[in-house]
Each structure stands twice: as structure tokens, then as C-alpha cells.
PDB file of C-alpha atoms in Angstrom:
ATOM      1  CA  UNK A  20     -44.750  38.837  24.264  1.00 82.00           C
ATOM      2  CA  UNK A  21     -43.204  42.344  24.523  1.00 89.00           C
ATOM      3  CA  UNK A  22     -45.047  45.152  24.706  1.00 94.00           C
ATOM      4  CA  UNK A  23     -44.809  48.961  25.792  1.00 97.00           C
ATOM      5  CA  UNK A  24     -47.550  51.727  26.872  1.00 97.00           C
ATOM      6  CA  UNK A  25     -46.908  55.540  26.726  1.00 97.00           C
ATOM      7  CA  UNK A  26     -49.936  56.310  28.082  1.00 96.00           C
ATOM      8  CA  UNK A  27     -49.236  60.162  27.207  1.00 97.00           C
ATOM      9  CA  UNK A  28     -50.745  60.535  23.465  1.00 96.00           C
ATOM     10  CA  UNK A  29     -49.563  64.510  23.718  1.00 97.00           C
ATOM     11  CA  UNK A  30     -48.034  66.792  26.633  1.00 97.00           C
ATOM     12  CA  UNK A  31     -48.037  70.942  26.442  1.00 97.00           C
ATOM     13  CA  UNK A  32     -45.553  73.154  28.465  1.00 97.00           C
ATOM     14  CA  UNK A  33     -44.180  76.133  28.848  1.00 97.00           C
ATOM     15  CA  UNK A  34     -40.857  76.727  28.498  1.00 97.00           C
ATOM     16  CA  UNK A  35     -38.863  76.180  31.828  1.00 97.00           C
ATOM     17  CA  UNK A  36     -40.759  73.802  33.339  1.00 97.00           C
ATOM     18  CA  UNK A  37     -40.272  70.311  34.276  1.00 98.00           C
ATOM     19  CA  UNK A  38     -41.833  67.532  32.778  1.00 98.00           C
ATOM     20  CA  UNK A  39     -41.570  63.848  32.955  1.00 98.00           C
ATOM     21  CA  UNK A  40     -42.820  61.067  30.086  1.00 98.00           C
ATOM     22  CA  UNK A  41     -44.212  57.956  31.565  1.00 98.00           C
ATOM     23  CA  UNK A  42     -42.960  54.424  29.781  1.00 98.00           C
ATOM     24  CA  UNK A  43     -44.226  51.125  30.996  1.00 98.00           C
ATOM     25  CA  UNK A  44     -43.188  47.844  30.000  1.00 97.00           C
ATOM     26  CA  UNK A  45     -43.940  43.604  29.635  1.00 96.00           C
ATOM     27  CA  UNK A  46     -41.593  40.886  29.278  1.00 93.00           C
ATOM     28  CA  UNK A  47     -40.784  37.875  30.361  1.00 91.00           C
ATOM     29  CA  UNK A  48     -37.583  37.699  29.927  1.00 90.00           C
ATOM     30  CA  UNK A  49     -34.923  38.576  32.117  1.00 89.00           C
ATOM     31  CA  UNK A  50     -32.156  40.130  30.249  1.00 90.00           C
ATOM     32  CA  UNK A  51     -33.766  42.849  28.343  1.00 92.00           C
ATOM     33  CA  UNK A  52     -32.555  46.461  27.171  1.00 93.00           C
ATOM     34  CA  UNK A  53     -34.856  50.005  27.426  1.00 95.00           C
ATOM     35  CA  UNK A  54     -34.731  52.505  25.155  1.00 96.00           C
ATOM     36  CA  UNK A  55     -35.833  56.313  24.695  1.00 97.00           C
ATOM     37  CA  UNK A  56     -35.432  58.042  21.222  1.00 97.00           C
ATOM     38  CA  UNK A  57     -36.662  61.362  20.490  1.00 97.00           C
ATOM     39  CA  UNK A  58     -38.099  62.090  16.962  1.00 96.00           C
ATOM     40  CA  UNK A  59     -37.875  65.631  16.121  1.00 93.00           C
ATOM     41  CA  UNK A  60     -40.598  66.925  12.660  1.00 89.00           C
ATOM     42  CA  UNK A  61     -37.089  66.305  10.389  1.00 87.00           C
ATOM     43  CA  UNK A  62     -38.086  62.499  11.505  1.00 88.00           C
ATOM     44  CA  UNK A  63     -34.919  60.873  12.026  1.00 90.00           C
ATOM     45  CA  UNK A  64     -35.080  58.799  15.422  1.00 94.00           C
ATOM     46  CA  UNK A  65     -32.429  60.187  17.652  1.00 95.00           C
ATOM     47  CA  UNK A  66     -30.984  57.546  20.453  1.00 95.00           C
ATOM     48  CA  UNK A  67     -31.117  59.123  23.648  1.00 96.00           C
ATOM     49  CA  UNK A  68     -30.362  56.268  26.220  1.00 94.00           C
ATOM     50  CA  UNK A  69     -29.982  52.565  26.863  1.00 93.00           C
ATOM     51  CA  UNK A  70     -30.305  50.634  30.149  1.00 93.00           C
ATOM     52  CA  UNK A  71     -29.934  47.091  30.931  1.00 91.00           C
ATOM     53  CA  UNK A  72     -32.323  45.081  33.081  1.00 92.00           C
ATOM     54  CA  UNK A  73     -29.851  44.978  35.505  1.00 90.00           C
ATOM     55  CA  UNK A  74     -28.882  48.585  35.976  1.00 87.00           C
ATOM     56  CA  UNK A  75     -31.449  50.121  37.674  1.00 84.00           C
ATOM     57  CA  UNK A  76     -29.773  52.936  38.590  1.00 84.00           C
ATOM     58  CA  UNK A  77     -31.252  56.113  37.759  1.00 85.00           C
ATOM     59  CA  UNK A  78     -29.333  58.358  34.912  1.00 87.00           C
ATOM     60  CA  UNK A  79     -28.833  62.145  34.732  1.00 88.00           C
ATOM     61  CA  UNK A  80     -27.161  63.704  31.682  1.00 89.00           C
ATOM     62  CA  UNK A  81     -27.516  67.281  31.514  1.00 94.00           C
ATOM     63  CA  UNK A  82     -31.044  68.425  31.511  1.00 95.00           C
ATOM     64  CA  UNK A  83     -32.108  64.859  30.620  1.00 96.00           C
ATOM     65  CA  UNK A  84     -33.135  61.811  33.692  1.00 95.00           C
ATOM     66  CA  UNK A  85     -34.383  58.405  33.643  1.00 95.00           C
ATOM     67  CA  UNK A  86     -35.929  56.826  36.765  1.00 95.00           C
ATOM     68  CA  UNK A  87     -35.944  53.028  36.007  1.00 95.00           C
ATOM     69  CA  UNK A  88     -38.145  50.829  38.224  1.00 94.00           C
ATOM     70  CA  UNK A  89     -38.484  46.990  37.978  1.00 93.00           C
ATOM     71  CA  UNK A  90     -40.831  46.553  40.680  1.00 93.00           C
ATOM     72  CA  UNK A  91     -43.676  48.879  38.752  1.00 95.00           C
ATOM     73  CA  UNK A  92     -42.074  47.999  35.164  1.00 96.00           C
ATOM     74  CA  UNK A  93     -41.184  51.443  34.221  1.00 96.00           C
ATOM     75  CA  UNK A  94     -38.932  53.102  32.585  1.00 96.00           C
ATOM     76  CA  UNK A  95     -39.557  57.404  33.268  1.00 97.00           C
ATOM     77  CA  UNK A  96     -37.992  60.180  31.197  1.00 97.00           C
ATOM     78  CA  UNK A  97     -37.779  64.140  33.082  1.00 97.00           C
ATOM     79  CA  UNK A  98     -36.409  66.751  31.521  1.00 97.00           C
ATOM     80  CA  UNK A  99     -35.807  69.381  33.632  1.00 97.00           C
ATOM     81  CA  UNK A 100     -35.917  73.243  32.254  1.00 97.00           C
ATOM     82  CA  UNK A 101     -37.896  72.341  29.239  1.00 97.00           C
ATOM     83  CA  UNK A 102     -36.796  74.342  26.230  1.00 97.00           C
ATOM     84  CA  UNK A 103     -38.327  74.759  22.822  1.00 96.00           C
ATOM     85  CA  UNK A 104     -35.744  72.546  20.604  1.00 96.00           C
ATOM     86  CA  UNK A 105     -37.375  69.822  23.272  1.00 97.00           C
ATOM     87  CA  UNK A 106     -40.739  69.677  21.106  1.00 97.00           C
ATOM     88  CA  UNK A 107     -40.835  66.323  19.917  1.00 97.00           C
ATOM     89  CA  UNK A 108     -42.047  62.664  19.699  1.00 97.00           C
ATOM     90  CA  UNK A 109     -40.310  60.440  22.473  1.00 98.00           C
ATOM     91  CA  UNK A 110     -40.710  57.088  21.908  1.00 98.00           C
ATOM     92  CA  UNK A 111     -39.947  54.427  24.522  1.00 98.00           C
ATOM     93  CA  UNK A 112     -38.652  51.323  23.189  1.00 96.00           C
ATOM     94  CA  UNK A 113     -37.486  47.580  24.523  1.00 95.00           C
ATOM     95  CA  UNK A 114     -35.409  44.815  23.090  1.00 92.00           C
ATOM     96  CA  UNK A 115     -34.910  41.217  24.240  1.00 87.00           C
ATOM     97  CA  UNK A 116     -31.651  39.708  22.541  1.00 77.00           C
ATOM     98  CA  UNK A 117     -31.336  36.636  24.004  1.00 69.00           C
ATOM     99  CA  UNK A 118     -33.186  34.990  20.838  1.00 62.00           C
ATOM    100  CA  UNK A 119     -30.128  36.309  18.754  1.00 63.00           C
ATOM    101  CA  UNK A 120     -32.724  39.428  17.469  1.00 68.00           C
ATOM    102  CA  UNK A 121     -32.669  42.683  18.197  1.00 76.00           C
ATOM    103  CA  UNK A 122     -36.004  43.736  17.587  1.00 84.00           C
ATOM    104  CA  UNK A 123     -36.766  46.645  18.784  1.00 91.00           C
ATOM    105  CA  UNK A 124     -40.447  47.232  20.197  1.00 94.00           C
ATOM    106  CA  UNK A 125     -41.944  50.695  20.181  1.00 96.00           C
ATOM    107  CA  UNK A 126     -44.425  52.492  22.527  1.00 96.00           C
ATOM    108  CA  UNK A 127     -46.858  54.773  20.858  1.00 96.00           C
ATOM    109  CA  UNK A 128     -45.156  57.830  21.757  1.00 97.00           C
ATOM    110  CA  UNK A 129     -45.406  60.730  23.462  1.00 98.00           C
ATOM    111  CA  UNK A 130     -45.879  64.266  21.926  1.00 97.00           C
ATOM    112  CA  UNK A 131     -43.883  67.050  23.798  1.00 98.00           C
ATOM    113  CA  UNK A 132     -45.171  70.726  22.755  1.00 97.00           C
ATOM    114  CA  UNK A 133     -43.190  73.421  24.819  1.00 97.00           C
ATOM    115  CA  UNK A 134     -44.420  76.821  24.288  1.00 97.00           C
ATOM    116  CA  UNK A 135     -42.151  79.517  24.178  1.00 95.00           C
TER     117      UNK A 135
ATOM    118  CA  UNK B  21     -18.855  59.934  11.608  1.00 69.00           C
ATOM    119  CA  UNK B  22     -21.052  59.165   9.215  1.00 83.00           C
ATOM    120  CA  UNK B  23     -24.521  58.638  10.281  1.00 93.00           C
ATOM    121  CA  UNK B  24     -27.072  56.329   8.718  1.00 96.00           C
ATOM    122  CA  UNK B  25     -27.722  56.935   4.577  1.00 96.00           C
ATOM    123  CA  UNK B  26     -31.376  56.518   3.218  1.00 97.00           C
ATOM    124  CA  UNK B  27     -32.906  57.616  -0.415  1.00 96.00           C
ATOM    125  CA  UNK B  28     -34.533  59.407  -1.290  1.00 96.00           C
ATOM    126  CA  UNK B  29     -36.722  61.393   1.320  1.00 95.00           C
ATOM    127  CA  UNK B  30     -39.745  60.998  -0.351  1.00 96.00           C
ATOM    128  CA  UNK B  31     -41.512  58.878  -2.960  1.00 97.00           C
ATOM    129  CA  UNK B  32     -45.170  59.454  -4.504  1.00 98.00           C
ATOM    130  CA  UNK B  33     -46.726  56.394  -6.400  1.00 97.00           C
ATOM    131  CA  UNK B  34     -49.955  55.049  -7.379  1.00 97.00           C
ATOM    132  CA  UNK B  35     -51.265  51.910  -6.199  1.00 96.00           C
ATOM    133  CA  UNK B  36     -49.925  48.823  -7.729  1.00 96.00           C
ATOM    134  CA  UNK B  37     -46.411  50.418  -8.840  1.00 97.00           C
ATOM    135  CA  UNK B  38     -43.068  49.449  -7.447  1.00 97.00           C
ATOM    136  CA  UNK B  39     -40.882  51.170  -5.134  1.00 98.00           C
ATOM    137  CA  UNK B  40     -37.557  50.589  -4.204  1.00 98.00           C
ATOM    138  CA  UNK B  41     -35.677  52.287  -1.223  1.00 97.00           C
ATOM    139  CA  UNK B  42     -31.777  52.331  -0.620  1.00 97.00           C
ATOM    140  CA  UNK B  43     -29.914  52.476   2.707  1.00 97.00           C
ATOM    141  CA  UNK B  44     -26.156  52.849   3.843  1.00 97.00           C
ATOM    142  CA  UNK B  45     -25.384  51.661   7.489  1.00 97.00           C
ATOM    143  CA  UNK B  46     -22.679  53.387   9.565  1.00 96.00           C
ATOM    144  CA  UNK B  47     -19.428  52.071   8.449  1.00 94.00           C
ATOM    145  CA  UNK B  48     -18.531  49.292  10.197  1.00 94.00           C
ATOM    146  CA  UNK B  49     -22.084  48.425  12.136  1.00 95.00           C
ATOM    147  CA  UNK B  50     -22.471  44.290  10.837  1.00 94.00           C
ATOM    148  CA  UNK B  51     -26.287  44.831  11.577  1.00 94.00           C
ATOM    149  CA  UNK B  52     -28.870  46.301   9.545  1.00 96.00           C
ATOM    150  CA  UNK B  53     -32.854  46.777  10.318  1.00 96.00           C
ATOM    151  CA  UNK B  54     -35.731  47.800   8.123  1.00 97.00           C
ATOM    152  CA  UNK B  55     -38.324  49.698   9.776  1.00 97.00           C
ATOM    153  CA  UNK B  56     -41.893  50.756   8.885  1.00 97.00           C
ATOM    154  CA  UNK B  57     -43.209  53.677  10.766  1.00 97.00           C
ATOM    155  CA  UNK B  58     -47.621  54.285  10.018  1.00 96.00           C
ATOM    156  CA  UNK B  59     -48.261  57.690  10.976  1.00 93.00           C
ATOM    157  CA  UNK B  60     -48.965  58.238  14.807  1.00 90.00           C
ATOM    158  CA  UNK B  61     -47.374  54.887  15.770  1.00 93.00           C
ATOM    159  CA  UNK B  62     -44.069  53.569  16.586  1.00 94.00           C
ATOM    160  CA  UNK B  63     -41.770  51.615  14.215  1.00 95.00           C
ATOM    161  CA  UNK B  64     -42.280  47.834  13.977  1.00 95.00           C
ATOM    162  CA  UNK B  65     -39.316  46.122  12.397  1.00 94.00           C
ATOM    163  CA  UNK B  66     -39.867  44.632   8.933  1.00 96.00           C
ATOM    164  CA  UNK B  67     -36.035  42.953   8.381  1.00 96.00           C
ATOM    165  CA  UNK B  68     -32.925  42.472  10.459  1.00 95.00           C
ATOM    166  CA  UNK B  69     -29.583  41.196   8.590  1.00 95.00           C
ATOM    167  CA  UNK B  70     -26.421  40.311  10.052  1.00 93.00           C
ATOM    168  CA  UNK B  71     -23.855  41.274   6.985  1.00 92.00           C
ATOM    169  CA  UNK B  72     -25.425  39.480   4.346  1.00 88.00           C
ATOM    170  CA  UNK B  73     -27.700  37.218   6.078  1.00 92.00           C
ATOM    171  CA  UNK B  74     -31.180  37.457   7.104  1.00 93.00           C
ATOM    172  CA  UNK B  75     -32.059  36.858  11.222  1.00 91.00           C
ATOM    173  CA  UNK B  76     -35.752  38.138  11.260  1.00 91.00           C
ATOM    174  CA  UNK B  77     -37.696  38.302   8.587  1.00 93.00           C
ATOM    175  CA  UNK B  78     -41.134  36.903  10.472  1.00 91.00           C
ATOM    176  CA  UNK B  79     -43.035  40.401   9.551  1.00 92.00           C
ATOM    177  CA  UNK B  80     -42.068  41.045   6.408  1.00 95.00           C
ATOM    178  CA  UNK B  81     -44.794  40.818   3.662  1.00 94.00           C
ATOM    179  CA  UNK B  82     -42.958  38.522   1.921  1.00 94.00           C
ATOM    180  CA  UNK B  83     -46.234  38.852  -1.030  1.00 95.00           C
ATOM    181  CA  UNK B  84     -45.148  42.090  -1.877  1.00 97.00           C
ATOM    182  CA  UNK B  85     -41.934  42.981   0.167  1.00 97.00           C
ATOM    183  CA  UNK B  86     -38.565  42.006  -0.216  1.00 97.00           C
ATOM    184  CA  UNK B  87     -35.222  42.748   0.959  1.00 97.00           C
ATOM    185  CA  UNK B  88     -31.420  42.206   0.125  1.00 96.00           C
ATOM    186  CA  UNK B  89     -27.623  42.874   1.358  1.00 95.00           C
ATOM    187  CA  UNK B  90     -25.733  41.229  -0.781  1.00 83.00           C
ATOM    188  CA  UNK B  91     -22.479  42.423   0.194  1.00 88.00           C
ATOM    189  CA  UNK B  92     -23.116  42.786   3.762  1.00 86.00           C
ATOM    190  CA  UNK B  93     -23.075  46.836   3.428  1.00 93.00           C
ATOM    191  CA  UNK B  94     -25.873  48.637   1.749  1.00 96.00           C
ATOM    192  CA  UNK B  95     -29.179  47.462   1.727  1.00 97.00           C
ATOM    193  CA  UNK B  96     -32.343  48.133  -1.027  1.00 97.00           C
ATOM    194  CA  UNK B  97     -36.211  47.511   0.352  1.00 98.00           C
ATOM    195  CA  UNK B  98     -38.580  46.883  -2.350  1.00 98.00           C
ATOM    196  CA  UNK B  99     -42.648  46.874  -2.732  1.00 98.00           C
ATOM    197  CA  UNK B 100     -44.177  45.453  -5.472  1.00 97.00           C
ATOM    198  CA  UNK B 101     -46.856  46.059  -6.147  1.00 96.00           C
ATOM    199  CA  UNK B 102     -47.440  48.599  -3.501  1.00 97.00           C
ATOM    200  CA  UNK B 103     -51.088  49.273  -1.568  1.00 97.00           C
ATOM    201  CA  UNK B 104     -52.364  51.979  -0.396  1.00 97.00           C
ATOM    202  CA  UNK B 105     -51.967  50.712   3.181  1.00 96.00           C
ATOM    203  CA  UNK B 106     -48.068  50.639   1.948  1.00 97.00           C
ATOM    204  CA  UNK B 107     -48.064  54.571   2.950  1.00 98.00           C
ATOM    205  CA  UNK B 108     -45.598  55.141   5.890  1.00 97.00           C
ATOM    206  CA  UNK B 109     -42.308  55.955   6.597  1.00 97.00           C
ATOM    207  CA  UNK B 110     -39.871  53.484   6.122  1.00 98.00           C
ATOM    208  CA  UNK B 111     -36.724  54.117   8.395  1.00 97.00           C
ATOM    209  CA  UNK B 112     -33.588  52.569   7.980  1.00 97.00           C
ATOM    210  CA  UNK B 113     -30.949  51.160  11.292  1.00 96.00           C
ATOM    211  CA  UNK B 114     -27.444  50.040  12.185  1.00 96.00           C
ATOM    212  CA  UNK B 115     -25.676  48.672  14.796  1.00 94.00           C
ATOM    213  CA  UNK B 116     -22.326  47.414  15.363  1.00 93.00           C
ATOM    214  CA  UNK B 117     -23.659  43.945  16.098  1.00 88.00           C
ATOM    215  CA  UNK B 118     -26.644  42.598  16.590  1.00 83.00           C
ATOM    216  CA  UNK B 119     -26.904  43.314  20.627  1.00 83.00           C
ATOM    217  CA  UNK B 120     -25.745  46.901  20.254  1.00 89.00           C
ATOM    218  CA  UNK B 121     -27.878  49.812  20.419  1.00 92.00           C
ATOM    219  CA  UNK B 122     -29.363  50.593  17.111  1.00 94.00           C
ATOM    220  CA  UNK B 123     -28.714  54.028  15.338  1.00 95.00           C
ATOM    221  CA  UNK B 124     -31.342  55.070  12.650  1.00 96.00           C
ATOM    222  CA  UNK B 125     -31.231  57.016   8.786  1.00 96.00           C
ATOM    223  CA  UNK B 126     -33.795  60.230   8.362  1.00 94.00           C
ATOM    224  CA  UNK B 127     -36.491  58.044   6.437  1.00 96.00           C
ATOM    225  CA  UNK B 128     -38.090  57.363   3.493  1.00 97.00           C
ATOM    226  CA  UNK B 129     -41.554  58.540   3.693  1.00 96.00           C
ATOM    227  CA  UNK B 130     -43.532  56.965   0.891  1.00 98.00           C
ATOM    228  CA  UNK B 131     -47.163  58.530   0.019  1.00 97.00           C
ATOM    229  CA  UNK B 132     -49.398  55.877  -2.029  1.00 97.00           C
ATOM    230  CA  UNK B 133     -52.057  57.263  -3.997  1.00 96.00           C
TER     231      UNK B 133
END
């Protein structure tokens, strides 16, 4: 079965700092895809990024990073320089489509606050 | 480019009423999911199509929900008759094909009184 923890229910900063939103993952399949989408208060889910199982190179784009580990299962979001338009929900998310599917399973989410 | 259509926003019913929501997918995108998203959780997927046919339907509530494409393009969720466990928002996808990464509509958030 797939499943993913955020383990983060909500996360406060201040504006400028760094902060990074843990993701952690189960399958057992081999080919799989992670996701992050952010989910501003307007509540559309916005894609953010998409890795394949075997890519685990980490990403940069802009103030945004993802650190991808298979050997601990996880799947970490930074962004550097918070700024207020940051304030979200980030949700983690993970698809297996070798079944012909796409389902996509969600974490919980995380709630980022950054104070002005 | 046109992003992913849903109406309306919002919807208000009483329990036991019907409720029908409409979505258009990004023009072109062969792949369609229906989402349900209970406050302070994540969205579990409710319905996947590929054009007009259905690929996962296994957690639908096939009692009370059901779901069509008929022409491959848009796509109309209905409840009937609707609980009051039914409130959530009910978020609408796309993608060009069914491995592709999915792109999602603003919602439908449905209040059931």
C-alpha cells in the first residue's frame, strides 16, 4: 500500500528565513513518481515538482529545493528566503503508474505561516 | 493556456438533496480525476477517466456518487442524495495522459447542512 507522512501539522516563520518541509514515503513498488503542490487559501492545488524514483538528484529552482533520499524514503522541500506569498498548505504526494492508474496519494500537509 | 474549469465555487444544500458539479480539463489532457478534499486532509481520488472511459472507480460511493464523460472532454460529478459527511471540497484534475503529472481546477467546495 502507498502511503505518505508530513509529520509537520503547522510551521511559523519569519520572513527571510529558511525553512524546510519534511515528506516521507511507502511503497513497494519500484517505479514510482513524488510530488509537492502548494495550496494557497484561494484552494486551487498548484504543481510545484515531480521526480521519478530514479532521479535522485536534488532540484533547485529559484528559491525553491528538493533533497530526495531513497535510502531514508524522503522526499524534503526548503525554501530558502521565506516570503509572505509562501504562506500555504504543501502537500506531498506519490503515484505508482505501473497498474495503468494514476492515483495520486496525499500526505496530510503541512501549514507554512511566514510572518511579515 | 487554459487552466482547469470547475463550477461553481460553492454549493449550500440540505441533507438528502442532489448536487451536481461540472469540470473542463485543459484542452487536450486525455485524463481526467475527481477529487474529494475533507477539511484538514489531503485529496483522495474518487474517479479517474481516460477520454470517455472509466480506469478507477474503486472509491467512489457508487450508492450515492456517480460520474460521467461522455465525450471524453468535460466531466459532471453528482451526489444523490447527499450526507452530511458529503461536506468537502471536491477538486477537479487533468493530465495529458494518464502517467503525466496531474494539473488541478480551483474547487468546488460543497457545505451540507
Amino acid at each position: 500500500a502507498q502511503k505518505v507522512t508530513q509529520a509537520q501539522t503547522e510551521i511559523s516563520v519569519v520572513e527571510k528565513e529558511d525553512v524546510t518541509l519534511d515528506c516521507v514515503y511507502e511503497t513497494r513498488d519500484t517505479t514510482y513518481y513524488l510530488f509537492w503542490y502548494k495550496q494557497p487559501p484561494s484552494g486551487e492545488l498548484v504543481f510545484l515538482i515531480r521526480r521519478n524514483s530514479f532521479d535522485e538528484q536534488n532540484e533547485i529552482s529559484g528559491r525553491y529545493s528538493w533533497n530526495f533520499q531513497k535510502s531514508t524514503s524522503s522526499f524534503n522541500f526548503t525554501i530558502t528566503a521565506s516570503q509572505v506569498v509562501d504562506s500555504a498548505v504543501y502537500f506531498c504526494a506519490l503515484s505508482t503508474p505501473g497498474t495503468g492508474a494514476n492515483n495520486l496519494f496525499f500526505g496530510t500537509g503541512t501549514r507554512l505561516t511566514v510572518i511579515p | 493556456e487554459a487552466g482547469v474549469a470547475q463550477s461553481p465555487r460553492y454549493k449550500i444544500i440540505e441533507k438528502r438533496q442532489s448536487v451536481a458539479f461540472w469540470c473542463n480539463p485543459i484542452s487536450g489532457h486525455a485524463t481526467l480525476y475527481w477529487y474529494q478534499q475533507i477539511l484538514g486532509q489531503g485529496p483522495k481520488l474518487l474517479i479517474q477517466f481516460q477520454n470517455n472511459g472509466v480506469v478507477d472507480d474503486s472509491q467512489l460511493p457508487k450508492d450515492r456518487f456517480s460520474a460521467e464523460r461522455l465525450k471524453g472532454v468535460d466531466s459532471t460529478l453528482k451526489i444523490q442524495p447527499a450526507k452530511l459527511e458529503d461536506s468537502a471540497v471536491y477538486l477537479c484534475a487533468s493530465s495529458l495522459d494518464q502517467k503525466d503529472t496531474q494539473y488541478f481546477g480551483p474547487g468546488t467546495r460543497l457545505t451540507v447542512l
